[in-house]
Coordinates of C-alpha atoms in Angstrom, one line a residue:
M1 CA 163.4 46.0 139.2
T2 CA 162.3 49.2 137.4
Q3 CA 162.5 49.1 133.6
P4 CA 163.8 52.6 133.0
T5 CA 163.9 52.9 129.2
A6 CA 163.2 51.2 126.0
S7 CA 166.8 50.2 125.7
L8 CA 168.3 46.7 125.9
W9 CA 171.9 45.6 126.4
M10 CA 173.1 42.9 124.0
G11 CA 176.3 41.0 124.5
D12 CA 178.6 38.3 123.0
L13 CA 178.8 40.2 119.7
E14 CA 181.4 39.3 117.0
A15 CA 183.6 41.9 115.2
H16 CA 181.5 41.8 112.0
M17 CA 178.2 42.6 113.7
D18 CA 177.9 46.3 113.0
E19 CA 174.8 48.6 113.4
D20 CA 173.3 47.7 110.0
Y21 CA 173.7 44.0 110.7
L22 CA 171.9 44.2 114.1
V23 CA 169.1 46.4 112.7
R24 CA 168.5 43.8 109.9
L25 CA 168.7 40.9 112.4
F26 CA 166.0 42.3 114.7
D27 CA 163.9 43.4 111.7
G28 CA 163.9 39.9 110.4
L29 CA 162.8 38.7 113.9
G30 CA 159.9 41.1 113.9
Y31 CA 161.3 43.9 116.1
R32 CA 162.1 47.4 114.9
V33 CA 165.3 48.8 116.4
L34 CA 165.5 52.6 116.3
S35 CA 169.2 52.9 117.0
V36 CA 172.2 50.8 117.9
R37 CA 175.1 52.1 120.0
L38 CA 178.2 49.8 119.7
I39 CA 180.7 50.1 122.5
K40 CA 184.4 50.1 121.8
D41 CA 187.3 49.2 124.0
K42 CA 188.8 52.6 125.2
S43 CA 192.4 51.3 125.0
T44 CA 192.3 49.5 121.7
G45 CA 189.4 51.2 119.9
R46 CA 188.1 47.7 118.9
P47 CA 184.6 46.5 119.5
A48 CA 184.0 45.5 123.1
G49 CA 181.6 42.8 122.2
Y50 CA 178.4 44.5 123.4
C51 CA 176.0 47.2 122.4
F52 CA 172.8 49.0 123.4
L53 CA 169.6 48.7 121.4
E54 CA 166.9 51.4 121.4
F55 CA 163.3 50.3 120.7
E56 CA 160.1 52.3 120.0
D57 CA 158.8 51.8 123.5
T58 CA 159.3 49.8 126.7
R59 CA 156.7 47.3 125.8
T60 CA 158.5 46.4 122.5
A61 CA 161.8 46.1 124.4
H62 CA 160.2 43.9 127.0
T63 CA 158.6 41.6 124.4
A64 CA 161.9 41.3 122.5
L65 CA 163.7 40.5 125.8
M66 CA 161.2 37.8 126.8
N67 CA 161.0 36.2 123.4
L68 CA 164.6 36.4 122.2
N69 CA 167.0 36.2 125.2
L70 CA 168.9 33.0 125.1
K71 CA 167.3 31.9 121.9
A72 CA 169.6 30.7 119.0
W73 CA 170.7 33.2 116.4
P74 CA 169.1 32.4 113.0
N75 CA 170.9 29.5 111.4
T76 CA 173.5 29.1 114.2
K77 CA 173.9 27.6 117.6
K78 CA 175.0 30.9 119.0
L79 CA 172.6 32.3 121.7
L80 CA 171.2 35.9 121.7
K81 CA 172.1 37.5 125.0
L82 CA 169.9 40.4 126.0
N83 CA 169.2 42.3 129.2
W84 CA 167.7 45.6 130.3
A85 CA 170.2 48.5 129.9
S86 CA 171.0 49.3 133.5
T87 CA 170.9 52.9 134.8
N88 CA 173.0 51.9 137.8
S89 CA 176.3 50.6 136.6
G90 CA 177.8 50.6 140.1
N91 CA 175.4 47.9 141.3
K92 CA 176.6 44.6 139.9
Q93 CA 175.5 42.3 142.7
E94 CA 173.6 39.3 141.5
H95 CA 171.6 36.6 143.4
S96 CA 171.4 33.1 142.0
V97 CA 169.1 30.2 142.7
Y98 CA 169.5 26.5 141.9
V99 CA 166.7 24.8 139.9
G100 CA 166.7 21.0 139.9
E101 CA 164.6 18.0 138.8
L102 CA 164.2 19.5 135.3
D103 CA 163.2 17.3 132.4
N104 CA 164.8 17.4 128.9
S105 CA 162.2 19.8 127.5
V106 CA 163.7 22.7 129.6
N107 CA 166.5 24.6 127.8
D108 CA 168.2 28.0 128.7
H109 CA 165.5 30.1 127.0
K110 CA 162.5 28.2 128.5
L111 CA 164.0 28.4 132.0
Y112 CA 164.8 32.1 131.6
K113 CA 161.4 32.9 130.1
Y114 CA 159.5 31.1 132.9
F115 CA 161.2 33.0 135.8
A116 CA 161.4 36.3 133.9
G117 CA 157.6 36.1 133.3
Y118 CA 157.1 36.5 137.1
F119 CA 160.2 38.4 138.1
P120 CA 161.5 41.3 135.9
S121 CA 164.9 41.3 137.6
C122 CA 165.7 37.9 136.2
K123 CA 168.9 38.4 134.2
S124 CA 169.9 35.0 132.9
A125 CA 169.4 31.2 133.1
K126 CA 171.7 28.3 132.4
I127 CA 171.0 24.6 132.1
V128 CA 174.0 22.4 133.1
V129 CA 174.8 19.9 130.4
D130 CA 177.1 16.9 130.0
E131 CA 179.9 16.5 127.4
T132 CA 177.4 15.5 124.8
G133 CA 175.2 18.6 125.4
K134 CA 172.5 16.7 127.1
S135 CA 170.8 18.4 130.2
K136 CA 171.9 17.0 133.6
G137 CA 168.5 18.0 134.9
F138 CA 169.4 21.1 136.7
G139 CA 170.5 24.7 136.2
F140 CA 170.9 28.2 137.7
V141 CA 168.9 31.4 137.4
R142 CA 170.3 34.8 138.2
F143 CA 168.5 37.8 139.5
A144 CA 169.5 41.5 140.0
N145 CA 167.1 41.8 143.0
E146 CA 167.5 39.7 146.1
E147 CA 163.8 39.8 147.0
D148 CA 162.9 38.4 143.6
A149 CA 165.4 35.5 144.1
R150 CA 163.9 34.9 147.6
N151 CA 160.3 35.0 146.2
A152 CA 161.2 32.7 143.3
I153 CA 162.3 30.0 145.9
S154 CA 159.1 30.4 147.8
K155 CA 156.9 30.4 144.7
F156 CA 158.4 27.7 142.6
N157 CA 160.0 25.1 145.0
L158 CA 158.1 21.8 144.4
S159 CA 156.0 23.4 141.7
S160 CA 155.1 21.4 138.6
E161 CA 154.2 24.3 136.3
L162 CA 157.5 24.4 134.4
C163 CA 157.8 20.8 133.3
S164 CA 156.3 17.3 133.9
K165 CA 158.0 17.0 137.3
R166 CA 158.1 18.9 140.6
I167 CA 161.1 21.1 140.5
R168 CA 163.5 21.9 143.4
V169 CA 164.5 25.6 143.8
C170 CA 166.9 26.8 146.5
K171 CA 169.6 29.4 147.1
A172 CA 172.9 29.1 145.3
F173 CA 176.0 30.3 147.0
P174 CA 179.4 31.3 145.4
K175 CA 181.9 28.6 145.3
Q176 CA 184.7 29.0 147.9
S177 CA 188.2 29.7 146.5
E178 CA 190.7 27.2 147.9
K179 CA 193.6 29.6 147.6
S180 CA 192.1 32.8 148.8
G181 CA 189.3 31.6 151.0
G182 CA 187.0 34.0 149.0
Y183 CA 184.1 33.2 146.7
G184 CA 184.5 33.4 142.9
Q185 CA 181.8 34.9 140.7
S186 CA 181.4 31.8 138.5
G187 CA 181.1 29.0 141.0
Y188 CA 177.9 28.1 142.9
G189 CA 176.8 25.6 145.5
Y190 CA 173.3 25.0 146.9
G191 CA 171.6 23.7 150.0
G192 CA 168.5 22.6 151.7
N193 CA 166.8 24.7 154.4
M194 CA 166.7 28.0 152.5
Q195 CA 164.3 30.0 154.6
Q196 CA 166.3 29.5 157.8
H197 CA 169.7 30.2 156.3
W198 CA 168.9 32.9 153.7
S199 CA 170.8 35.6 155.6
S200 CA 173.7 33.4 156.5
Q201 CA 177.1 34.0 154.9
P202 CA 178.3 31.2 152.4
S203 CA 181.1 30.2 154.8
Q204 CA 178.5 29.7 157.6
F205 CA 175.9 27.8 155.6
Q206 CA 175.1 24.3 156.7
Y207 CA 173.5 21.8 154.3
Q208 CA 170.8 20.1 156.3
Q209 CA 168.4 18.4 153.9
V210 CA 169.3 15.4 151.8
Q211 CA 166.7 16.5 149.1
C212 CA 169.1 19.2 148.0
Q213 CA 172.5 17.8 148.2
P214 CA 175.5 20.2 148.0
Y215 CA 176.9 20.5 144.5
L216 CA 179.5 22.9 143.1
L217 CA 180.1 23.8 139.5
L218 CA 181.4 26.5 137.3
W219 CA 179.1 28.8 135.4

C-alpha cells in the first residue's frame, strides 16, 4: 500500500473534540499537527465523528500511526483510532486474518503494531475478550491489501516472535447471513488449509484441519 501523503484519518471522535483540542492532544503526545480538517454530516451539519490530520512529513505521520493507533487516550479507556488518509475512497475492500494462541500480554495495539511493522496496509487489529475484558487468546487483523494478508499468513503462522507461544494465523471469512445468504461486514469465520483454499469463495470453503477449528464472531 502506497502512503500518499503526510495525512492521517482519525475516527471515533466526540462532539467536543474540535481542532484546538486535537492539536493540543497530539502536541502533548509529542507529535506536531500542522492542520486538522473536521468532517461534518452534510444533512445535519453536525460533526461526523472523524477528521483528517496533516503532519510535517510522511515519516512523522507513519511514526504517529505506529505508536498511537489503538492506544488509550490519555487518562481514559477510549482508544485512539488512526489510519492513512486514503486517496481511493471507492476501494473499501478489506481482507482479514485470524490470529490465535495469543497470551495475555497481547492487546489491540501490540497486535496491530506487530503486523503493521511488516505490512503497511494493515488497518486495524482486535483482540476478542470475554465479559470481564480478559483476552480469549485470539483476535483478527484487517488489511487493505490482499497480498499483505496472504503474506502475513505465510510469514507468521506458527511463529513465536509476537508472544511466548507459537501463534496460529489463517484466513478469516465473512460470516454468512442466515436471512439473506450473504456475508455481513462484521462477522468472520476461519479455517485450516489456507494455501489450498485462499481463492475459494466463503460459501465453498471447507474446514479441513482440527488445529484451526471454525469459529464465528462479530467484530
